[in-house]
Structures are given as structure tokens and as C-alpha cells.
Short mmCIF file of C-alpha atoms in Angstrom, two decimals:
data_model
loop_
_atom_site.label_atom_id
_atom_site.label_comp_id
_atom_site.label_asym_id
_atom_site.label_seq_id
_atom_site.Cartn_x
_atom_site.Cartn_y
_atom_site.Cartn_z
CA UNK A 138 251.92 182.04 75.32
CA UNK A 139 254.55 179.81 76.88
CA UNK A 140 257.90 179.88 75.10
CA UNK A 141 259.90 176.67 75.16
CA UNK A 142 263.65 177.03 75.68
CA UNK A 143 265.85 173.99 75.11
CA UNK A 144 269.09 173.53 77.06
CA UNK A 145 271.10 170.28 76.82
CA UNK A 146 271.74 168.16 79.88
CA UNK A 147 274.24 165.98 78.04
CA UNK A 148 277.46 165.42 80.00
CA UNK A 149 279.53 167.37 77.47
CA UNK A 150 277.22 170.39 77.72
CA UNK A 151 277.02 170.18 81.51
CA UNK A 152 280.83 170.13 81.71
CA UNK A 153 280.94 173.60 80.16
CA UNK A 154 278.13 175.13 82.21
CA UNK A 155 274.76 174.02 80.79
CA UNK A 156 273.22 173.59 84.25
CA UNK A 157 274.25 177.10 85.23
CA UNK A 158 272.88 178.47 81.95
CA UNK A 159 269.53 176.73 82.50
CA UNK A 160 269.35 178.12 86.04
CA UNK A 161 270.25 181.61 84.82
CA UNK A 162 267.54 181.50 82.14
CA UNK A 163 264.95 180.38 84.69
CA UNK A 164 265.96 183.11 87.13
CA UNK A 165 266.09 185.86 84.52
CA UNK A 166 262.76 184.76 83.06
CA UNK A 167 261.16 184.85 86.51
CA UNK A 168 262.62 188.28 87.23
CA UNK A 169 261.14 189.65 84.01
CA UNK A 170 257.83 187.82 84.34
CA UNK A 171 258.42 185.78 81.19
CA UNK A 172 256.20 182.78 80.48
CA UNK A 173 258.74 180.14 79.54
CA UNK A 174 259.34 176.40 79.86
CA UNK A 175 262.89 175.07 80.01
CA UNK A 176 263.29 171.66 78.37
CA UNK A 177 266.49 169.77 79.13
CA UNK A 178 267.50 167.74 76.08
CA UNK A 179 270.32 165.61 74.77
CA UNK A 180 273.09 167.30 72.82
CA UNK A 181 272.82 168.06 69.13
CA UNK A 182 276.49 167.11 68.94
CA UNK A 183 277.93 170.54 68.09
CA UNK A 184 280.34 170.48 71.00
CA UNK A 185 282.14 173.68 70.08
CA UNK A 186 278.85 175.56 70.47
CA UNK A 187 277.92 174.06 73.83
CA UNK A 188 276.02 175.06 75.81
CA UNK A 189 273.75 175.45 72.77
CA UNK A 190 270.45 177.08 73.74
CA UNK A 191 267.46 176.83 71.40
CA UNK A 192 264.32 178.95 71.50
CA UNK A 193 261.08 177.78 69.92
CA UNK A 194 259.70 180.50 67.66
CA UNK A 195 257.13 180.79 64.86
CA UNK A 196 260.05 180.45 62.45
CA UNK A 197 261.25 177.24 64.09
CA UNK A 198 263.92 176.67 66.70
CA UNK A 199 266.58 179.38 66.84
CA UNK A 200 270.00 178.45 68.19
CA UNK A 201 272.33 180.51 70.38
CA UNK A 202 275.77 179.38 71.41
CA UNK A 203 278.06 178.95 73.09
CA UNK A 204 276.04 180.56 75.89
CA UNK A 205 277.47 181.26 79.33
CA UNK A 206 275.41 182.11 82.38
CA UNK A 207 276.79 185.66 82.26
CA UNK A 208 275.39 186.06 78.73
CA UNK A 209 271.79 185.44 79.77
CA UNK A 210 270.75 189.00 80.82
CA UNK A 211 272.02 190.43 77.51
CA UNK A 212 270.16 187.72 75.61
CA UNK A 213 266.94 188.71 77.35
CA UNK A 214 267.68 192.36 76.61
CA UNK A 215 267.89 191.39 72.92
CA UNK A 216 264.47 189.68 73.21
CA UNK A 217 265.84 186.16 72.86
CA UNK A 218 262.45 184.60 73.59
CA UNK A 219 261.26 185.78 70.18
CA UNK A 220 264.32 184.36 68.43
CA UNK A 221 265.76 187.83 67.91
CA UNK A 222 269.27 188.45 66.52
CA UNK A 223 272.25 188.49 68.88
CA UNK A 224 276.00 188.00 68.53
CA UNK A 225 275.56 184.43 69.78
CA UNK A 226 272.70 183.65 67.42
CA UNK A 227 273.44 180.81 65.00
CA UNK A 228 270.14 181.16 63.14
CA UNK A 229 267.57 178.37 62.71
CA UNK A 230 269.06 175.23 64.22
CA UNK A 231 268.20 173.05 61.26
CA UNK A 232 269.98 175.48 58.92
CA UNK A 233 273.34 175.18 60.70
CA UNK A 234 275.54 173.55 58.08
CA UNK A 235 276.98 171.03 60.56
CA UNK A 236 273.46 169.61 61.12
CA UNK A 237 271.98 170.31 57.71
CA UNK A 238 274.65 168.29 55.91
CA UNK A 239 274.26 165.19 58.09
CA UNK A 240 272.04 162.15 57.54
CA UNK A 241 270.72 161.41 61.00
CA UNK A 242 268.96 158.10 61.39
CA UNK A 243 270.23 156.64 64.68
CA UNK A 244 270.52 160.13 66.19
CA UNK A 245 267.41 161.62 64.57
CA UNK A 246 265.69 162.39 67.90
CA UNK A 247 268.73 163.33 70.00
CA UNK A 248 268.54 166.97 71.11
CA UNK A 249 264.91 167.49 70.12
CA UNK A 250 263.03 166.84 73.37
CA UNK A 251 263.44 165.72 76.97
CA UNK A 252 264.96 162.25 76.50
CA UNK A 253 262.83 160.84 79.33
CA UNK A 254 259.54 162.19 77.95
CA UNK A 255 257.89 159.02 76.70
CA UNK A 256 255.02 160.91 75.04
CA UNK A 257 257.53 162.99 73.07
CA UNK A 258 259.40 159.81 72.13
CA UNK A 259 256.23 158.32 70.67
CA UNK A 260 255.34 161.59 68.95
CA UNK A 261 258.74 161.54 67.21
CA UNK A 262 258.31 158.02 65.86
CA UNK A 263 259.34 155.96 68.85
CA UNK A 264 257.61 152.62 69.53
CA UNK A 265 256.48 152.21 65.91
CA UNK A 266 259.20 149.62 65.34
CA UNK A 267 258.31 147.68 68.49
CA UNK A 268 254.63 147.70 67.58
CA UNK A 269 255.52 146.33 64.16
CA UNK A 270 257.90 143.75 65.61
CA UNK A 271 255.13 142.42 67.84
CA UNK A 272 253.21 141.48 64.67
CA UNK A 273 256.18 139.59 63.17
CA UNK A 274 257.81 136.31 63.98
CA UNK A 275 261.49 136.16 64.87
CA UNK A 276 262.58 135.05 61.41
CA UNK A 277 260.88 138.05 59.78
CA UNK A 278 262.58 140.48 62.17
CA UNK A 279 265.96 138.90 61.49
CA UNK A 280 265.27 139.12 57.75
CA UNK A 281 264.89 142.90 58.09
CA UNK A 282 268.20 143.11 59.96
CA UNK A 283 269.85 141.05 57.22
CA UNK A 284 268.35 143.24 54.49
CA UNK A 285 269.67 146.36 56.23
CA UNK A 286 273.28 145.17 56.09
CA UNK A 287 273.73 146.26 59.72
CA UNK A 288 277.13 145.34 61.11
CA UNK A 289 278.34 145.65 64.68
CA UNK A 290 279.15 149.27 65.48
CA UNK A 291 281.42 148.42 68.39
CA UNK A 292 284.40 148.02 66.07
CA UNK A 293 284.42 144.41 64.86
CA UNK A 294 281.82 145.11 62.13
CA UNK A 295 280.47 141.55 62.26
CA UNK A 296 277.18 141.13 60.35
CA UNK A 297 274.45 141.56 62.94
CA UNK A 298 271.97 139.14 61.42
CA UNK A 299 274.41 136.22 61.76
CA UNK A 300 274.60 136.80 65.51
CA UNK A 301 270.83 137.12 65.76
CA UNK A 302 270.16 133.98 63.73
CA UNK A 303 272.73 131.97 65.69
CA UNK A 304 271.11 132.86 69.02
CA UNK A 305 267.62 132.26 67.62
CA UNK A 306 268.61 128.79 66.38
CA UNK A 307 269.73 127.63 69.82
CA UNK A 308 267.27 125.38 71.69
CA UNK A 309 264.48 127.17 73.51
CA UNK A 310 265.29 128.13 77.06
CA UNK A 311 266.97 130.97 78.87
CA UNK A 312 268.67 133.44 76.54
CA UNK A 313 269.99 136.96 77.05
CA UNK A 314 270.45 140.24 75.18
CA UNK A 315 273.47 142.15 76.51
CA UNK A 316 274.24 145.71 75.51
CA UNK A 317 277.92 146.55 75.89
CA UNK A 318 277.98 150.23 76.83
CA UNK A 319 281.54 150.12 78.18
CA UNK A 320 282.59 152.80 75.70
CA UNK A 321 286.26 153.34 76.57
CA UNK A 322 287.99 154.26 73.30
CA UNK A 323 289.73 157.62 73.22
CA UNK A 324 287.82 160.20 71.23
CA UNK A 325 284.50 158.33 71.35
CA UNK A 326 281.25 159.43 72.95
CA UNK A 327 278.44 158.31 70.63
CA UNK A 328 277.20 155.57 72.96
CA UNK A 329 277.05 158.03 75.85
CA UNK A 330 275.24 160.62 73.74
CA UNK A 331 272.58 158.13 72.67
CA UNK A 332 272.02 156.78 76.18
CA UNK A 333 271.72 160.29 77.60
CA UNK A 334 269.82 161.72 74.63
CA UNK A 335 267.52 158.91 73.40
CA UNK A 336 267.51 156.08 75.98
CA UNK A 337 264.16 154.68 74.90
CA UNK A 338 265.61 153.92 71.45
CA UNK A 339 268.17 151.62 73.02
CA UNK A 340 265.52 149.88 75.12
CA UNK A 341 263.26 149.51 72.08
CA UNK A 342 266.13 147.99 70.11
CA UNK A 343 266.85 145.51 72.90
CA UNK A 344 263.18 144.57 73.11
CA UNK A 345 263.02 143.91 69.37
CA UNK A 346 266.20 141.83 69.56
CA UNK A 347 264.72 139.82 72.42
CA UNK A 348 261.56 139.14 70.42
CA UNK A 349 263.64 138.03 67.45
CA UNK A 350 265.99 135.62 69.22
CA UNK A 351 263.71 134.33 71.98
CA UNK A 352 265.32 136.13 74.90
CA UNK A 353 263.34 137.50 77.84
CA UNK A 354 266.10 139.24 79.80
CA UNK A 355 268.43 142.07 78.86
CA UNK A 356 271.35 143.78 80.54
CA UNK A 357 272.95 147.14 79.77
CA UNK A 358 276.57 147.20 80.99
CA UNK A 359 277.59 150.85 81.32
CA UNK A 360 281.07 152.06 82.19
CA UNK A 361 281.34 153.53 85.67
CA UNK A 362 282.71 156.79 84.24
CA UNK A 363 279.24 157.53 82.77
CA UNK A 364 277.15 158.38 85.87
CA UNK A 365 274.67 160.53 83.94
CA UNK A 366 274.10 157.79 81.37
CA UNK A 367 273.56 155.26 84.16
CA UNK A 368 271.02 157.54 85.84
CA UNK A 369 269.20 158.28 82.58
CA UNK A 370 269.03 154.64 81.51
CA UNK A 371 267.84 153.57 84.97
CA UNK A 372 265.01 156.09 84.86
CA UNK A 373 264.18 155.14 81.26
CA UNK A 374 263.78 151.50 82.33
CA UNK A 375 261.48 152.56 85.16
CA UNK A 376 259.30 154.61 82.82
CA UNK A 377 259.16 151.90 80.17
CA UNK A 378 258.08 149.44 82.86
CA UNK A 379 255.41 151.83 84.17
CA UNK A 380 254.04 152.26 80.65
CA UNK A 381 253.87 148.52 80.07
CA UNK A 382 256.63 148.33 77.48
CA UNK A 383 258.87 146.25 79.74
CA UNK A 384 257.84 143.41 82.01
CA UNK A 385 255.63 140.35 81.82
CA UNK A 386 253.23 141.69 79.16
CA UNK A 387 254.91 143.93 76.58
CA UNK A 388 252.29 146.30 75.23
CA UNK A 389 249.53 143.78 76.04
CA UNK A 390 251.09 141.17 73.75
CA UNK A 391 251.65 138.48 76.35
CA UNK A 392 255.38 138.57 75.55
CA UNK A 393 257.92 139.12 78.32
CA UNK A 394 261.16 141.12 78.45
CA UNK A 395 262.99 142.81 81.31
CA UNK A 396 266.08 145.02 81.35
CA UNK A 397 268.58 145.59 84.15
CA UNK A 398 271.28 148.28 84.27
CA UNK A 399 274.75 147.23 85.43
CA UNK A 400 277.63 149.54 86.33
CA UNK A 401 281.04 148.52 84.96
CA UNK A 402 284.11 148.28 87.13
CA UNK A 403 286.31 150.74 85.24
CA UNK A 404 288.15 148.22 83.09
CA UNK A 405 288.85 149.01 79.42
CA UNK A 406 289.08 145.30 78.61
CA UNK A 407 285.39 144.88 79.48
CA UNK A 408 284.67 146.50 76.14
CA UNK A 409 285.56 143.03 74.81
CA UNK A 410 282.37 141.00 74.84
CA UNK A 411 283.55 137.95 76.78
CA UNK A 412 285.32 140.05 79.43
CA UNK A 413 282.08 142.01 79.83
CA UNK A 414 280.17 138.77 80.34
CA UNK A 415 282.67 137.68 83.00
CA UNK A 416 282.15 141.00 84.78
CA UNK A 417 278.35 140.66 84.56
CA UNK A 418 278.70 137.27 86.23
CA UNK A 419 280.51 138.93 89.13
CA UNK A 420 283.98 137.79 88.14
CA UNK A 421 287.12 139.69 87.25
CA UNK A 422 286.83 141.06 83.72
CA UNK A 423 289.10 138.72 81.76
CA UNK A 424 288.84 137.54 78.17
CA UNK A 425 287.45 134.07 77.53
CA UNK A 426 289.00 131.68 75.05
CA UNK A 427 286.76 131.01 72.04
CA UNK A 428 285.02 128.80 71.03
CA UNK A 429 282.37 128.66 72.28
CA UNK A 430 281.12 132.05 71.10
CA UNK A 431 278.66 134.03 73.26
CA UNK A 432 275.83 133.39 70.80
CA UNK A 433 276.03 129.72 71.82
CA UNK A 434 277.37 129.88 75.37
CA UNK A 435 277.51 133.42 76.71
CA UNK A 436 276.19 134.89 79.96
CA UNK A 437 275.99 132.12 82.58
CA UNK A 438 276.65 129.67 79.76
CA UNK A 439 273.41 130.56 77.95
CA UNK A 440 272.96 131.79 74.35
CA UNK A 441 273.59 135.53 74.43
CA UNK A 442 273.22 138.28 71.84
CA UNK A 443 275.90 140.90 72.52
CA UNK A 444 275.85 144.25 70.74
CA UNK A 445 277.01 147.77 71.51
CA UNK A 446 274.73 150.76 72.01
CA UNK A 447 274.76 152.05 68.43
CA UNK A 448 273.99 148.63 66.96
CA UNK A 449 270.92 148.14 69.15
CA UNK A 450 269.95 151.81 69.01
CA UNK A 451 269.76 151.61 65.21
CA UNK A 452 267.42 148.61 65.18
CA UNK A 453 264.20 150.64 65.74
CA UNK A 454 264.88 152.78 62.65
CA UNK A 455 265.53 149.67 60.57
CA UNK A 456 262.39 147.82 61.68
CA UNK A 457 260.19 150.92 61.38
CA UNK A 458 261.39 151.92 57.90
CA UNK A 459 262.52 148.58 56.50
CA UNK A 460 265.94 147.05 56.02
CA UNK A 461 266.10 148.11 52.38
CA UNK A 462 265.68 151.78 53.31
CA UNK A 463 268.64 151.55 55.67
CA UNK A 464 270.78 149.68 53.14
CA UNK A 465 270.12 152.44 50.59
CA UNK A 466 272.75 154.45 52.46
CA UNK A 467 276.45 153.64 52.56
CA UNK A 468 279.07 152.20 50.23
CA UNK A 469 280.18 148.71 49.27
CA UNK A 470 279.56 146.24 52.07
CA UNK A 471 279.37 149.06 54.62
CA UNK A 472 275.67 149.87 54.65
CA UNK A 473 273.73 152.51 56.49
CA UNK A 474 275.19 155.37 58.52
CA UNK A 475 277.97 155.73 61.06
CA UNK A 476 278.20 158.13 63.98
CA UNK A 477 281.65 159.65 63.45
CA UNK A 478 283.12 161.37 66.50
CA UNK A 479 285.59 164.23 66.03
CA UNK A 480 287.99 164.87 68.90
CA UNK A 481 291.54 165.87 69.75
CA UNK A 482 293.15 168.93 68.16
CA UNK A 483 290.14 169.84 66.03
CA UNK A 484 288.39 173.21 65.84
CA UNK A 485 284.83 171.89 65.73
CA UNK A 486 284.57 168.68 67.70
CA UNK A 487 281.39 166.68 68.00
CA UNK A 488 279.24 163.97 66.45
CA UNK A 489 278.58 163.65 62.71
CA UNK A 490 276.23 160.95 61.41
CA UNK A 491 276.75 160.25 57.73
CA UNK A 492 276.50 157.30 55.36
CA UNK A 493 279.60 155.14 55.14
CA UNK A 494 281.93 156.23 52.36
CA UNK A 495 282.44 159.88 53.23
CA UNK A 496 286.10 160.89 53.18
CA UNK A 497 288.32 161.52 56.19
CA UNK A 498 289.01 164.97 54.74
CA UNK A 499 285.32 165.89 54.69
CA UNK A 500 285.07 165.00 58.37
CA UNK A 501 288.32 166.58 59.59
CA UNK A 502 288.37 169.68 57.39
CA UNK A 503 284.74 170.06 56.33
CA UNK A 504 282.91 169.38 59.58
CA UNK A 505 285.87 169.70 61.95
CA UNK A 506 287.24 172.92 60.43
CA UNK A 507 290.85 171.73 60.68
CA UNK A 508 293.02 171.85 63.77
CA UNK A 509 292.05 173.84 66.84
CA UNK A 510 295.60 175.19 67.08
CA UNK A 511 295.59 176.47 63.50
CA UNK A 512 298.79 174.57 62.84
CA UNK A 513 299.04 172.15 59.89
CA UNK A 514 297.38 168.77 60.19
CA UNK A 515 299.83 165.92 60.63
CA UNK A 516 297.94 162.80 61.73
CA UNK A 517 294.65 161.36 62.87
CA UNK A 518 294.05 158.16 64.77
CA UNK A 519 290.98 156.29 63.58
CA UNK A 520 289.02 153.83 65.68
CA UNK A 521 290.33 154.44 69.18
CA UNK A 522 293.66 153.77 70.93
CA UNK A 523 294.11 150.47 69.06
CA UNK A 524 293.49 152.06 65.65
CA UNK A 525 295.98 153.08 63.00
CA UNK A 526 297.25 156.57 62.29
CA UNK A 527 296.69 158.21 58.92
CA UNK A 528 298.67 161.09 57.46
CA UNK A 529 297.67 163.98 55.20
CA UNK A 530 298.19 161.88 52.07
CA UNK A 531 295.48 159.48 53.27
CA UNK A 532 292.73 162.02 53.96
CA UNK A 533 291.04 161.14 50.68
CA UNK A 534 290.24 157.63 51.96
CA UNK A 535 286.55 156.77 52.31
CA UNK A 536 285.36 155.93 55.79
CA UNK A 537 284.13 152.41 55.26
CA UNK A 538 285.31 149.13 56.70
CA UNK A 539 286.86 147.56 53.62
CA UNK A 540 288.54 150.68 52.22
CA UNK A 541 290.26 151.44 55.51
CA UNK A 542 291.30 147.82 56.03
CA UNK A 543 292.90 147.80 52.58
CA UNK A 544 294.92 150.87 53.63
CA UNK A 545 296.09 149.24 56.86
CA UNK A 546 293.65 151.14 59.08
CA UNK A 547 290.29 150.46 60.69
CA UNK A 548 287.08 152.35 61.34
CA UNK A 549 286.45 150.87 64.79
CA UNK A 550 283.78 152.69 66.77
CA UNK A 551 284.01 155.74 64.52
CA UNK A 552 286.30 157.93 66.61
CA UNK A 553 288.73 160.33 64.91
CA UNK A 554 291.42 161.96 67.07
CA UNK A 555 293.26 164.78 65.27
CA UNK A 556 296.89 165.88 65.77
CA UNK A 557 298.76 168.88 64.37
CA UNK A 558 302.41 169.03 63.29
CA UNK A 559 303.68 169.44 66.85
CA UNK A 560 302.94 165.79 67.73
CA UNK A 561 305.82 163.38 68.35
CA UNK A 562 304.70 160.16 66.72
CA UNK A 563 307.36 158.08 68.45
CA UNK A 564 305.84 159.13 71.75
CA UNK A 565 302.39 158.23 70.44
CA UNK A 566 303.65 154.79 69.42
CA UNK A 567 305.13 154.26 72.87
CA UNK A 568 301.83 155.37 74.42
CA UNK A 569 300.04 152.58 72.50
CA UNK A 570 302.21 149.99 74.25
CA UNK A 571 301.84 151.77 77.60
CA UNK A 572 298.07 151.87 77.25
CA UNK A 573 297.98 148.16 76.48
CA UNK A 574 300.22 147.37 79.45
CA UNK A 575 297.95 149.38 81.75
CA UNK A 576 294.66 147.95 80.46
CA UNK A 577 295.62 144.34 79.68
CA UNK A 578 293.62 141.76 81.63
CA UNK A 579 296.86 139.78 81.90
CA UNK A 580 295.45 136.46 80.73
CA UNK A 581 297.74 135.97 77.73
CA UNK A 582 301.51 136.45 77.66
CA UNK A 583 301.84 138.27 74.31
CA UNK A 584 299.64 141.11 75.54
CA UNK A 585 300.72 141.16 79.19
CA UNK A 586 304.47 140.99 78.58
CA UNK A 587 304.74 142.16 74.97
CA UNK A 588 303.20 145.53 75.73
CA UNK A 589 305.69 146.16 78.56
CA UNK A 590 308.68 145.12 76.47
CA UNK A 591 307.36 147.22 73.58
CA UNK A 592 307.15 150.37 75.70
CA UNK A 593 310.67 149.75 77.02
CA UNK A 594 312.10 149.15 73.56
CA UNK A 595 310.51 152.26 72.09
CA UNK A 596 311.93 154.14 75.05
CA UNK A 597 315.36 153.08 73.82
CA UNK A 598 314.48 154.27 70.30
CA UNK A 599 313.31 157.63 71.63
CA UNK A 600 316.57 157.93 73.57
CA UNK A 601 318.47 157.33 70.31
CA UNK A 602 320.12 154.09 71.45
CA UNK A 603 320.60 151.30 68.89
CA UNK A 604 317.68 152.66 66.89
CA UNK A 605 317.76 150.22 63.96
CA UNK A 606 318.15 147.14 66.15
CA UNK A 607 315.45 148.25 68.55
CA UNK A 608 313.01 149.04 65.75
CA UNK A 609 313.59 145.52 64.42
CA UNK A 610 312.82 144.18 67.89
CA UNK A 611 309.63 146.28 68.02
CA UNK A 612 308.52 144.71 64.75
CA UNK A 613 309.16 141.23 66.17
CA UNK A 614 307.08 142.08 69.22
CA UNK A 615 304.28 143.42 67.01
CA UNK A 616 304.23 140.20 65.01
CA UNK A 617 303.95 138.06 68.13
CA UNK A 618 301.24 140.24 69.68
CA UNK A 619 299.22 140.32 66.45
CA UNK A 620 299.36 136.57 65.85
CA UNK A 621 299.27 135.16 69.36
CA UNK A 622 297.17 137.45 71.59
CA UNK A 623 293.91 136.05 72.90
CA UNK A 624 291.84 139.09 71.91
CA UNK A 625 292.00 142.40 70.07
CA UNK A 626 293.54 144.20 73.06
CA UNK A 627 296.94 142.69 72.34
CA UNK A 628 296.20 141.80 68.74
CA UNK A 629 295.48 145.36 67.62
CA UNK A 630 297.96 147.29 69.77
CA UNK A 631 300.60 146.88 67.01
CA UNK A 632 298.35 148.73 64.55
CA UNK A 633 299.05 152.27 65.86
CA UNK A 634 302.71 151.37 66.45
CA UNK A 635 303.34 150.02 62.97
CA UNK A 636 301.41 152.80 61.23
CA UNK A 637 303.33 155.47 63.14
CA UNK A 638 306.68 153.91 62.21
CA UNK A 639 305.62 153.46 58.58
CA UNK A 640 304.20 156.93 58.03
CA UNK A 641 306.42 159.01 60.30
CA UNK A 642 309.78 157.22 60.17
CA UNK A 643 311.66 160.49 60.75
CA UNK A 644 310.30 160.64 64.30
CA UNK A 645 311.99 157.32 65.05
CA UNK A 646 315.17 157.15 62.96
CA UNK A 647 316.21 160.76 63.57
CA UNK A 648 316.75 160.28 67.30
CA UNK A 649 320.13 161.00 68.86
CA UNK A 650 321.53 159.70 72.17
CA UNK A 651 320.86 162.10 75.02
CA UNK A 652 317.52 163.39 73.72
CA UNK A 653 314.74 163.58 76.26
CA UNK A 654 313.02 160.25 76.80
#
């Protein structure tokens, strides 16, 4: 009887030796005459256990990790192909608390099978949503999205159905669906994980969106730093086309939709929708003035639905199960689930999908296990490099859009970067300005110049020179950048700066002349 052994091919797992582990298992199995099949999957998201190897047994899938290539002979000696005990054994995969306590909707299939196995995708519920959508008119599909309460997962949290309806209401003609996969925020990797681990879900979501708004062409704009995601999505498009789910006759329906993969140019600002559209048109990635909004005049001046990977990747679950079922999760106006990403100085980093409303403490301490260093927690940055810092007194806050906004923070793309008590928050505030200066497209003065002046002024604060006056100047710069920047790049850069000064004033006011800058 063939034993199936699952080894992730996700970039995170590969970076710590998953390819070598898979090769070692194949070689050791051949040497011992074992009848086994190695299935390369997406990651389950337990990064501290990668490479996580799973063995299919009569009792279910048994997990072992973190496995190194050198561990493989001893695992075979322990009869790993029967799911036998070993020091690296984590027990049944589904019983691992990290996974058991999640509510996985968007990521339900990730890590289960070969992400490019279309038969496995269908067996696990894929294509049901598309088949249903083909029986509905656009208005009915949009009604399901509205009922779900889905909001943009890229960070802006704009109600998805309003975008969809706006594009659908534009006169018939050429329209586009553009997936912004230029995931550049620090501490975020959910988009990459979904593209590498369940690419057909993203394509199915784009197809459904196209049917709803009257678009026949889609683009996936993937950051150049994601070569594995680009390769996986390219192959997924080819297989969807070969199976008749993309092209001139979707599933025999007579409806048309095509998808093209585009590699980004390495610019953080292209995570902003209009800069991405400029890049797709072959121009330098620079922010457009609004109005008009992309839903009215987007790619090549045509009505364009722009969403990120998680937004579109969640659509199949919503259409298959109904908007009300999705809206049953969450809190307040933040409905459904969010893929929270734990990174930085955290003991158990990885992806946690939970309904909105769970506390920061549950994520950082419960799932994350506290700091990797073992030192006391001091701060976490929520929502990427433009997000606010929170301190230990704020860990009780629920992770939903409105609650965090009321506390002066934001959820963003769901990233959480943890810091222990050794962090210098004045340096982190200066880094926010430096990051903005490096990544600014340069189109507007508040962002282009304000970020440079901000970094210089905080350098004076860190050096202990005229601290009070320079902090007042920093606040003036923050006000100008917030109110006058053309987009969120400059407009949100003050958020980490102001929160660091407010919560960790001692790191700024306690400076003395002559300290290291």
C-alpha cells in the first residue's frame, strides 16, 4: 500500500530546507524499498515547525517537525511511515492546538494537497462557487458579497460590494479585474502563502468577480520578490485554461474570462492601487490623483475592479456557502475572518486565521507564545511599516477595524511584528521616516521631502540635541504629511512615529548629547 508523505514547497519551508528533506525522504524510502508518494503542498502556516512533514496513516495525518534532512534516517528507523512516535512527532496534525483553535475559511485547503492538482482542488470543494456563479446574474453575485460584509483585505477595508457594484454599473464595454499581489508590508506573507498554496482559489475568485461586474480580462500583479508565487500562479493559469475554466468558454457556459500574470518592478508604492495600474500600463509606478477612482477609470482608462489576494481568494467560500454564513463570523462591522500574520521577535511565527475581534494578546501570547528571546514584550507594530505601535497595556484590544482605529492604530493587512524590551523606539520611529523616503514615488512634496526632513529631525532627537524643539518640529511634519500627502504612503507614515512618541516618550526625551546616533 502506497503511503503518502506531505512536504511543503512553500517559500518559507523551502528556505529552511524542505526541498532537501523531500529529497532525503525519497532517497531513504528507495533505499529501504518503501512504497511511498511524496506530495509537495503549501504550508500549514506553523513556521516554527517548518519543514513540517506529514504522513498519511489510518489514524489520519501525523505531523513531524521541524524535520532536517539529517533526521530522515532516524525517522525511518522509528517506522515513520506508520505514523509511529518520535521526538519530532507532533501528533495528529489536526489536533495541534495552533491549527485546532483556528477558523480557516480562506485558508481551508492550504497545506492539504498539491496546490496545482486540479482534481484535488475540486475534491476539496473548489469550483463549486464558480459553478453556482454561472447560474446567477451579476446582481445576485454582488448581493452575496454585500451580505457577507467582505471588506478589502489589503488594508483600506473598503466594503467590497460597493467597488463591485460601481464597476458593474459602468456602461458595457471593456472592463478589468486586477489582483494586487504586490505584498510588501513588513511581517506579512498571507498573499504569498495563498498564491503558493491554493492558487486556483484566487483564479476562481477573479472569475466570479469578472462574471459579476462584466469584465472579461484579469491581471495578477505579483511582486518580483515572489518568484515561487509567480511560477505557481503561471502554471495554475495554464492548467485552468487546459481544463476549460479560463478562456473563451468558461465551463461550457459561453462566458469569457482570461487571466495574465504580471511581475512587479520591486516598488513598494505599487501596493497602492493606482500606482499598480500605472505599472501595469508600462509606466513608472506613481500614484494617480483621484478622482476618478479605478472603478470608473482604472487600467487604460477603463472600469477596473482592484482587490488584493485575500479579498479575491475569499470570494469562492462566500459564494459557495452564502454571504450570511461568512458574516456569521467576526465582530461589529468587521465581518468574517482575517489571516493574521505573526512575525518579528515571536517564538511561534506563522499564519493564524480567526474571526475579527480576537485580542492582540491571544495572537501574540496564545498563538505566538511570547517573544522568541524570552525577554519581556514591549511593543508590536500592527498593519505593516505604516501601522501604529501598541504597548503591553493595549494587548487587550480586539483585532477589528473600528476598535483599532478608535485606539489610534490600524489592522492593515493583518501583520503583527513583535518587539521585546531591548528595542529602541526612537530608532523605530526614525526608520518609519527612512522607509518612506526610500519607497516614496516622489510625486507629492509632503511625502518626498517630509520623510527626509523627518528622519533628519529624529536623528537630532536621538543625538539629544534640542529634543523638545525637534519633537515639536516632528509633530508639525506629521501633521503636514497626514493632511497633504497624495496617498497613504505619506499619509500614514506619521502613524508609527506618533504612536512611538506617545507610548514610549522615555526613548525620545531621555536622550543626552553625545549618545550614539
